[in-house]
XYZ file of C-alpha atoms in Angstrom:
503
model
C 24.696 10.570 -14.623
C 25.169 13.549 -15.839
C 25.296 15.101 -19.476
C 26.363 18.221 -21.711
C 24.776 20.786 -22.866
C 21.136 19.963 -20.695
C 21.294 16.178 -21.143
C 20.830 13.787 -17.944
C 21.735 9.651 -18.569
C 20.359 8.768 -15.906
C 19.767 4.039 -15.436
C 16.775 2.406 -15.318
C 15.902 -0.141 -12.691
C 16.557 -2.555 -15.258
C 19.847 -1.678 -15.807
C 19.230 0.102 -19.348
C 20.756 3.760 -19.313
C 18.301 6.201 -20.516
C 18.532 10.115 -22.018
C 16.581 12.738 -20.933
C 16.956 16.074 -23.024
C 15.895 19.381 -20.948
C 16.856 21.395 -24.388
C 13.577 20.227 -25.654
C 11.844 21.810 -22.634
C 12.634 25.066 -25.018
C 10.895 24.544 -28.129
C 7.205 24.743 -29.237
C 5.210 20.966 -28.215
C 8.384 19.671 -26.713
C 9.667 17.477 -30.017
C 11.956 14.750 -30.110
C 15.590 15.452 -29.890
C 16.655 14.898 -33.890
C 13.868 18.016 -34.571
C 15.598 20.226 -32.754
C 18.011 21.441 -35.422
C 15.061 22.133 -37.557
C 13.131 24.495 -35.513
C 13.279 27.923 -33.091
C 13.007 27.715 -29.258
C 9.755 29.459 -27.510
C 11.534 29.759 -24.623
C 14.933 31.456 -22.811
C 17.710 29.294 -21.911
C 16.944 30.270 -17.984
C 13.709 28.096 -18.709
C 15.503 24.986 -19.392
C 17.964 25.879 -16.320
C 15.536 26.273 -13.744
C 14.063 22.324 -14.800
C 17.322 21.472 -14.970
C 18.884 22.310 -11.836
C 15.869 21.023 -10.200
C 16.547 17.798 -11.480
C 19.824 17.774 -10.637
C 18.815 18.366 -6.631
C 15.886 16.173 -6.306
C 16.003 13.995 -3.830
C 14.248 9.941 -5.134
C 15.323 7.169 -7.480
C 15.919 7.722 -11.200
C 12.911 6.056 -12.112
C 10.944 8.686 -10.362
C 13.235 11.333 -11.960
C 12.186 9.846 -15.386
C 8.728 10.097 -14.415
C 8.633 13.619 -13.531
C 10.556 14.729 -16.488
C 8.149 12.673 -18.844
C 4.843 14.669 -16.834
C 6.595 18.010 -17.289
C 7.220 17.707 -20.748
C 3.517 16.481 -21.027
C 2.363 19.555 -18.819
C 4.586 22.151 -21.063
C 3.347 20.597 -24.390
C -0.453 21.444 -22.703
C 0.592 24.878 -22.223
C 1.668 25.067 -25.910
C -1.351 23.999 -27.201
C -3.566 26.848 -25.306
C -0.857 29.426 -25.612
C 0.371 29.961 -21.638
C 3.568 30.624 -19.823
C 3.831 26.971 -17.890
C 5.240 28.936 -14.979
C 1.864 30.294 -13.819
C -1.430 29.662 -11.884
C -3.737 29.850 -14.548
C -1.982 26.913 -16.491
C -1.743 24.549 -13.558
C -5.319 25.069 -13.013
C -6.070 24.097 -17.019
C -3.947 21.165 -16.882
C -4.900 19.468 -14.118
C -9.202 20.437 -15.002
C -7.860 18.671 -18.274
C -7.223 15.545 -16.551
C -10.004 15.895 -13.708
C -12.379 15.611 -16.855
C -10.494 12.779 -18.330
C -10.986 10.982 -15.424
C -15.025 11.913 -15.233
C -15.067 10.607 -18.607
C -13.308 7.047 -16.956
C -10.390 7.685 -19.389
C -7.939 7.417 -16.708
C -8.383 5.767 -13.217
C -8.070 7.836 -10.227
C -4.706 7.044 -9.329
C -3.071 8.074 -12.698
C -4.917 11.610 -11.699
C -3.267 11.544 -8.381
C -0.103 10.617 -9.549
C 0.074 13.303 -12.022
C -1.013 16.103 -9.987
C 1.233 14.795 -7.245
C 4.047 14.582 -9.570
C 3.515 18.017 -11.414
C 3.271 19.419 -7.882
C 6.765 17.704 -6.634
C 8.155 19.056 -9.939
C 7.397 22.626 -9.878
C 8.088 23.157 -6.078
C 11.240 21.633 -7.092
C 12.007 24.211 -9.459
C 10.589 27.564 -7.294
C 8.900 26.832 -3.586
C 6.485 29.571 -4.715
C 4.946 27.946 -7.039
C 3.463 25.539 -4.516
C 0.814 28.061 -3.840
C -0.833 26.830 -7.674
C -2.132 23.885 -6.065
C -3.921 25.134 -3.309
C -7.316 24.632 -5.081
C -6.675 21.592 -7.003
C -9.415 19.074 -7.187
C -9.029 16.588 -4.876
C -10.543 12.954 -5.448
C -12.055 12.140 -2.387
C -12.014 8.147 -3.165
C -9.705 6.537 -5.126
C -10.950 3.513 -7.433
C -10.490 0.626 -5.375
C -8.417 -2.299 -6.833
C -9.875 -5.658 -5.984
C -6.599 -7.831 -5.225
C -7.281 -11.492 -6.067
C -5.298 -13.940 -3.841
C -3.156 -17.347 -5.249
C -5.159 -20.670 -4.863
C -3.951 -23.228 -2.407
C -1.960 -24.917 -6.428
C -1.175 -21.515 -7.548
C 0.864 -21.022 -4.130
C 2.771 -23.972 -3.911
C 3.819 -23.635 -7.564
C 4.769 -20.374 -6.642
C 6.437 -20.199 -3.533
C 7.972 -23.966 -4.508
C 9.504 -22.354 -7.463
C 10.773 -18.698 -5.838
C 11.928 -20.673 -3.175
C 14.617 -22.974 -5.125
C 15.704 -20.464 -7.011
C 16.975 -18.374 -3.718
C 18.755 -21.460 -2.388
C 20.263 -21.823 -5.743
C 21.358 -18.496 -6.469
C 22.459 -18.262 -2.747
C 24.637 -21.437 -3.324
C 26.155 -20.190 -6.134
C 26.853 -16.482 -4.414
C 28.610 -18.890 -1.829
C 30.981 -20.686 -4.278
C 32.036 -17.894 -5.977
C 31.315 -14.406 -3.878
C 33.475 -12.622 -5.914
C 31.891 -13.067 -8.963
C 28.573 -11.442 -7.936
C 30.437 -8.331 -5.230
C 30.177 -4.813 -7.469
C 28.770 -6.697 -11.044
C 25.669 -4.856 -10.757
C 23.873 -6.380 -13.354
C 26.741 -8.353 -14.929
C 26.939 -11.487 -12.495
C 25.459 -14.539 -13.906
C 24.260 -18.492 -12.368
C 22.929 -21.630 -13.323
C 20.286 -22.949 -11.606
C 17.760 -26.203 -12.281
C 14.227 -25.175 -11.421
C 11.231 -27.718 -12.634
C 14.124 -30.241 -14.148
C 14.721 -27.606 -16.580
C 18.202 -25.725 -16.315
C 18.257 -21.881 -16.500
C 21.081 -19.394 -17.117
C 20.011 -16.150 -14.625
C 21.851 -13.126 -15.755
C 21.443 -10.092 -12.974
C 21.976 -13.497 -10.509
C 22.560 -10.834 -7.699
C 19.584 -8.805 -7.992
C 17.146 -11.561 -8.997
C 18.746 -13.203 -5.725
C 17.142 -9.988 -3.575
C 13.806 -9.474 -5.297
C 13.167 -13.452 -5.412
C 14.032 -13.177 -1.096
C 11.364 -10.067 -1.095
C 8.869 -11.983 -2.510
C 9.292 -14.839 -0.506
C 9.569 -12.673 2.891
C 6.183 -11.140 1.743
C 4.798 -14.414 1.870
C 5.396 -15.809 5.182
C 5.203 -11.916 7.049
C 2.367 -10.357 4.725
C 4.127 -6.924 4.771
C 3.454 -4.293 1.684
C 5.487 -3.492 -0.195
C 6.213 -0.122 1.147
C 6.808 -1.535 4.482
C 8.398 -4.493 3.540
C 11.716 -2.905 1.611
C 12.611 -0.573 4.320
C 13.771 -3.479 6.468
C 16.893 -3.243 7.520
C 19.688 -6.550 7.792
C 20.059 -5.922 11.920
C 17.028 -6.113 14.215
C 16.869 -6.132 17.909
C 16.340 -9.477 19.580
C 13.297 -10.223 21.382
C 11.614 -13.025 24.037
C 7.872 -14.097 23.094
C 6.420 -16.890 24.833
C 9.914 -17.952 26.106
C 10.926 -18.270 22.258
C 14.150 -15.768 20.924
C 12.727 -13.681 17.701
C 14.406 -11.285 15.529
C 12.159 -8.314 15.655
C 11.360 -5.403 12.887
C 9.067 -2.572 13.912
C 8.008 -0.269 11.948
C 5.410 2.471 11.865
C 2.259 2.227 9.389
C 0.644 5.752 8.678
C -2.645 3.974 7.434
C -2.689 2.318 10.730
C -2.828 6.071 12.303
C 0.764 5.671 12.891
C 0.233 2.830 14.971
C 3.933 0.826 15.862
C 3.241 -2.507 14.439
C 5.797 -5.532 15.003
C 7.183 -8.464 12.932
C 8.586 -11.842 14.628
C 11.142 -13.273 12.920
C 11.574 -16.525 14.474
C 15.986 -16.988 15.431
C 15.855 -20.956 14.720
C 17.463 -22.106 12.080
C 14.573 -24.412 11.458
C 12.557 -21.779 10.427
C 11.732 -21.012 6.456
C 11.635 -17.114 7.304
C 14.439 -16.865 9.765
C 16.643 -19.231 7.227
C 15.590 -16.069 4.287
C 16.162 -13.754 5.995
C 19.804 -14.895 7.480
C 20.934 -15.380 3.575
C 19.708 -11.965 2.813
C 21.798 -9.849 5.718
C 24.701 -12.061 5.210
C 24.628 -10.990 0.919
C 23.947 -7.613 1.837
C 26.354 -7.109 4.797
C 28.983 -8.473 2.077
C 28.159 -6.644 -1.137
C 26.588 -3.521 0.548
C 28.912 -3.238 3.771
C 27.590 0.556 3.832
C 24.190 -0.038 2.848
C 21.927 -0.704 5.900
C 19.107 -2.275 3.950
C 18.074 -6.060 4.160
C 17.002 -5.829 0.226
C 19.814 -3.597 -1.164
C 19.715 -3.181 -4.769
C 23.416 -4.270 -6.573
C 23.868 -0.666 -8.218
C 26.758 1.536 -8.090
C 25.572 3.355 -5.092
C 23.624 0.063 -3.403
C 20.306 1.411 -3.262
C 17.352 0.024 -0.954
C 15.245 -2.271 -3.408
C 12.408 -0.337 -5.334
C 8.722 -1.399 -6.432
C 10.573 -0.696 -9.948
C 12.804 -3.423 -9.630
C 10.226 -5.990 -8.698
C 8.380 -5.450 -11.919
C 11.461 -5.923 -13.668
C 12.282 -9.450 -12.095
C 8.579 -10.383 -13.259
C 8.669 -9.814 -16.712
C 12.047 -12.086 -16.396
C 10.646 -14.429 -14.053
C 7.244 -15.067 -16.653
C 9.604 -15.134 -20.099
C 11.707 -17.609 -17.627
C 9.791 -20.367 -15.980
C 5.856 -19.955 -17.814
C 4.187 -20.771 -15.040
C 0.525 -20.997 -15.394
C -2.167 -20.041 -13.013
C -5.737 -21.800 -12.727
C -7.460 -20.315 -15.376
C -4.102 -20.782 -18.067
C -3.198 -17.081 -17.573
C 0.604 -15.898 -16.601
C 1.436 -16.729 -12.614
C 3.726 -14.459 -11.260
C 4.504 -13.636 -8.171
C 2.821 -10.197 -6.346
C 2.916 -8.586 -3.077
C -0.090 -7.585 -2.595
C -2.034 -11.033 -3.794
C 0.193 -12.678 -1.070
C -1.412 -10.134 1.022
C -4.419 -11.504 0.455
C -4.220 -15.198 1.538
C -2.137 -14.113 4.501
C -4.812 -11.895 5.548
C -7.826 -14.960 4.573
C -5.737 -17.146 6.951
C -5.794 -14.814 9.638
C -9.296 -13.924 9.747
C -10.278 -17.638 10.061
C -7.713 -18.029 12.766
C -8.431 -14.638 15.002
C -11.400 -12.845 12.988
C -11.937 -10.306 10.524
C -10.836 -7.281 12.828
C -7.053 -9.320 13.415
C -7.001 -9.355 9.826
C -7.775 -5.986 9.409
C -4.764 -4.882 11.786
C -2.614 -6.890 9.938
C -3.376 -5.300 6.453
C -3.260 -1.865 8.706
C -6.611 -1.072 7.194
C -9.938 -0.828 8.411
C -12.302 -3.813 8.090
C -14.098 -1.821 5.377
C -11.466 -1.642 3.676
C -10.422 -5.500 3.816
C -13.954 -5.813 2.087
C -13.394 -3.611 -0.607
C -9.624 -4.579 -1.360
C -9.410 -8.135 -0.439
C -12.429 -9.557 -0.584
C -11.236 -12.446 -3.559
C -9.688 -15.509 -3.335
C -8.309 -17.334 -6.284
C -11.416 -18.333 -8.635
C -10.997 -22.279 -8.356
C -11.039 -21.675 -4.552
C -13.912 -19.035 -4.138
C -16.801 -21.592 -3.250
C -15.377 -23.021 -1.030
C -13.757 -20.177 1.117
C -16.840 -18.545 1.151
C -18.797 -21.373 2.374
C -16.419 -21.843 5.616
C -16.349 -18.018 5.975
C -20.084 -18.260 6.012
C -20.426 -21.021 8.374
C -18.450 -19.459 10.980
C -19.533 -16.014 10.717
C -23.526 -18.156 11.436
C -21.692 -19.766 14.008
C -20.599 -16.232 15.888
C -23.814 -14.464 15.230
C -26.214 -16.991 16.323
C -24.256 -17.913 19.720
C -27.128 -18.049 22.364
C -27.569 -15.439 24.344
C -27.903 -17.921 27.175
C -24.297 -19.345 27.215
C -22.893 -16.011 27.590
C -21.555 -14.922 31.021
C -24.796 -13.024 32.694
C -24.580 -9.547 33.448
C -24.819 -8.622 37.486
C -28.496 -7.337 37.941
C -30.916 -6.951 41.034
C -33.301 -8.982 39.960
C -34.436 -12.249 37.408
C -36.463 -9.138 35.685
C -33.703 -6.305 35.084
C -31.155 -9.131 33.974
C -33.659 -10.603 31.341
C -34.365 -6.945 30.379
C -29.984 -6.459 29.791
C -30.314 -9.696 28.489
C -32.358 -8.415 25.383
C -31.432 -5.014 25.241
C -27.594 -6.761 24.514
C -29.121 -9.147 21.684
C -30.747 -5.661 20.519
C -27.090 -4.247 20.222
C -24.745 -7.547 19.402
C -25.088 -6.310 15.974
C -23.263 -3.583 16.571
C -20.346 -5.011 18.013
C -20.114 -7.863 16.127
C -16.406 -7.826 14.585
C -18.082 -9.144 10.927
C -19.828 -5.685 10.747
C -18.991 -3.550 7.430
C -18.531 0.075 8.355
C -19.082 2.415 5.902
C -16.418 5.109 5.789
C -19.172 8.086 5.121
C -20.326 11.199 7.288
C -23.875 9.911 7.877
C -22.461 6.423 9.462
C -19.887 8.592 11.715
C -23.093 10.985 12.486
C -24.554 8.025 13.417
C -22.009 6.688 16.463
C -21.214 9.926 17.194
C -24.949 10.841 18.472
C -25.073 7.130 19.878
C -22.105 8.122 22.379
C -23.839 11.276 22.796
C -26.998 9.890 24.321
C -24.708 6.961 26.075
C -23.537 9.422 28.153
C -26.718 10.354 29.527
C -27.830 7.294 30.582
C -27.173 5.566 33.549
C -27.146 2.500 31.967
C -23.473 2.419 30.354
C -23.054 1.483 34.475
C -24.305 -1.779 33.765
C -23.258 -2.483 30.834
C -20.113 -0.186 29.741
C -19.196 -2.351 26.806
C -21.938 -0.015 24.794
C -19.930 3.101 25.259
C -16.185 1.068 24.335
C -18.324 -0.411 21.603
C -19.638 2.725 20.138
C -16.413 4.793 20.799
C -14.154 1.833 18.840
C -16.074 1.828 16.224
C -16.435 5.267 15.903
C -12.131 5.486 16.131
C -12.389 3.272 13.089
C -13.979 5.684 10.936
C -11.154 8.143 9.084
C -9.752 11.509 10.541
C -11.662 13.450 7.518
C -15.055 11.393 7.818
C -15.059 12.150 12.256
C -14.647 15.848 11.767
C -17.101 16.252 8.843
C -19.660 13.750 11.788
C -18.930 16.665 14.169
C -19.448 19.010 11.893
C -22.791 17.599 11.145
C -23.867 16.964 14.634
C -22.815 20.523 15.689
C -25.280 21.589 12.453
C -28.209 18.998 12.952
C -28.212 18.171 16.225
C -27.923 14.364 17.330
C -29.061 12.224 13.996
C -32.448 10.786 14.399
C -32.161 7.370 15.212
C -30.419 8.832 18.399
C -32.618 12.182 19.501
C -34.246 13.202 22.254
C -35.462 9.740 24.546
C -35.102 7.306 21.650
C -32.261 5.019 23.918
C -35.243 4.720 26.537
C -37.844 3.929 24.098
C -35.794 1.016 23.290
C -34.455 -0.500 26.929
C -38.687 -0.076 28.049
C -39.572 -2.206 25.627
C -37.101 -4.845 26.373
């Protein structure tokens, strides 16, 4: 919405209309609004302008508009303080050292680093493409601090997905008695519904309605979040196993791009395909334009944002209390139903399945999903245990024999494949880090001069996959290493024939 005189209104996910003044872009320490009067701008009215009409063309959701006007104010107030023109090089490179040192010091986590660089960057390129040059030499964080997502236990998830799930049907039921009094309210439209034997008033019914149905999606598909709210309300139909699906593709960059597919099963018996029916019909009704499964009741029907999730959770815990295990808030989040969805598909196909499903690399299932609700922990662990023993300690003996001349050669394959089961086993941890890539690289390397991969070729495919798993960055500083040192060690010279004539 726009303002006079270099004010935006621009509203909130949560419905609240907020003011952004670009006048005080023009005065010393950007003050507050009511101080303006008081004092003398620094800076020309063109300053304020070129922010200004920036804002007015950038593409993204007001929230994100908000954002970036609250980091350049932030970033101009810097430039105040150590007396430079924001508009140049030499400030960009202060203010973002400020923060890299901030973030040494562990007073701000990685991400808020990225996210203010990132932003600062969007801004300014906004405002003159030339100025995208400043970054070029930016510190960049080669790791981010990884967040440990802790899953629901088997109580916490019923409670959970028990109470999300009657308050859909309820708030779908009352859409159906009355569809006119939730079409074009916005914010306005308001149900009853009985959840726990308690009754509720739900004001927003329409968008609670859509985040409550992308919560519950989340839980039976184990999509992000990302991934998850760009699903459209029409899908192509589909034949698996002689069964009709609804199907959604889409393509996951941390998956290298890789086209990965959801099933959404066409009974009506189904929980999922019974969601996400309610959802296209709402938002083929009250979005008729709006191709988006999870389109957000504003003015201009917007897809669904992160920003509108955390609003229905500081509702949803003021609403219904819920409590988890240890007595602290339960609410529902994405990425913890990530978590058990991935725990149940490791124990079904393995920890590699898993992996493809989170579109991560096994390493980083360890890292980010590694914990399970704290009253459940011991005992997860104990099964995960017990059938990773089971795997690894398989006899060698009731494996299919490999083809060789004689009882001698085959008992010498035999070994040399207990000697590498290690490295194919799908419970290995690979660490993302040049030395490891150095490693397979070399490996392959000395594979190919051997006439051995004839016999058994599953060493090569098992040192090139693993290798593949290993990030774009990390493979080409491993080549850049090998073309430095050589092969690494472990794999030089005849070392692969020192270990198959000992075997």
């Amino acid at each position: 919405m726009r303002g006079e005189s270099g004010v935006r209104i621009w509203e909130m996910p949560g419905g609240k209309l907020k003011t952004h003044d670009f006048n005080r872009l023009r005065y010393a320490l950007v003050p507050d609004s009511d101080e303006l009067k008081k004092l003398t701008p620094i800076r020309s009215h063109d300053f304020m302008r070129y922010c200004l009409d920036a804002f007015d063309h950038m593409e993204g959701s007001t929230a994100s508009w908000s954002s970036k006007f609250k980091k350049l104010a932030s970033y101009v107030r810097f430039c105040d303080k150590i007396a430079q023109n924001p508009f140049e090089a030499v400030s960009v490179n202060a203010y973002t050292e400020h923060l890299f040192d901030k973030q040494l010091q562990g007073n701000i986590l990685d991400s808020v680093y990225v996210k203010a660089v990132s932003e600062l960057k969007a801004t300014l390129e906004a405002i003159n493409s030339n100025y995208t040059e400043y970054f070029d030499f930016v510190r960049r964080l080669k790791r981010s601090q990884a967040t440990s997502h802790e899953g629901y236990s088997q109580r916490e998830l019923e409670l959970l997905v028990v109470t999300l799930y009657d308050l859909f049907s309820q708030l779908f039921t009352a859409y159906k008695a009355d569809p006119t009094g939730f079409i074009g309210t916005k914010w306005q439209s308001i149900a009853t519904v009985q959840i726990h034997g308690k009754q509720h008033q739900v004001t927003g019914a329409l968008s609670r309605f859509v985040a409550c149905g992308a919560y519950l999606v989340s839980f039976f598909t184990g999509l992000n979040s990302s991934v998850l709210l760009k699903m459209t309300r029409e899908l192509e139909t589909t034949v698996i196993d002689g069964k009709r699906y609804l199907k959604y593709t889409q393509v996951k960059p941390r998956a290298r791009y890789a086209h990965v597919s959801t099933p959404i099963p066409e009974e009506s018996s189904s929980y999922l395909s019974q969601i996400f029916r309610c959802l296209a019909e709402v938002a083929h009704q009250t979005a008729p334009n709006n191709r988006w499964l999870f389109a957000f009741p504003t003015q201009q029907a917007e897809r669904l944002q992160s920003a509108h999730l955390s609003n229905f959770n500081k509702w949803f815990k003021k609403s219904f209390a819920l409590k988890a295990d240890d007595g602290s808030e339960l609410f529902p989040l994405i990425s913890n139903f990530r978590v058990n969805v991935s725990l149940e598909e490791a124990r079904k196909n393995g920890a590699h399945s898993s992996a493809r499903m989170l579109d991560n690399q096994v390493t980083q299932v360890t890292n980010n999903y590694s914990r399970t609700g704290a009253v459940e922990s011991e005992s997860r662990m104990a099964d995960s245990l017990k059938r990773i023993y089971q795997n690894v300690t398989q006899p060698i003996e009731s494996r299919p024999e490999p083809q060789a001349e004689n009882e001698t050669e085959t008992n010498r394959l035999l070994q040399l494949e207990s000697i590498f089961k290690c490295f194919s086993c799908e419970y290995q941890a690979l660490i993302d880090e040049p030395y490891s890539a150095w490693l397979y690289l070399s490996l392959i390397q000395q594979l190919e001069c051997q006439t051995l991969t004839s016999k058994l070729p599953w060493l090569s495919e098992m040192a090139e996959r693993n290798f593949e798993c290993f990030s774009e960055s990390i493979r080409n500083e491993a080549y850049a290493l090998f073309k430095q040192l050589g092969p690494h060690p472990l794999w030089r010279g005849n070392s692969l024939k020192q270990v198959t004539d000992k075997c």
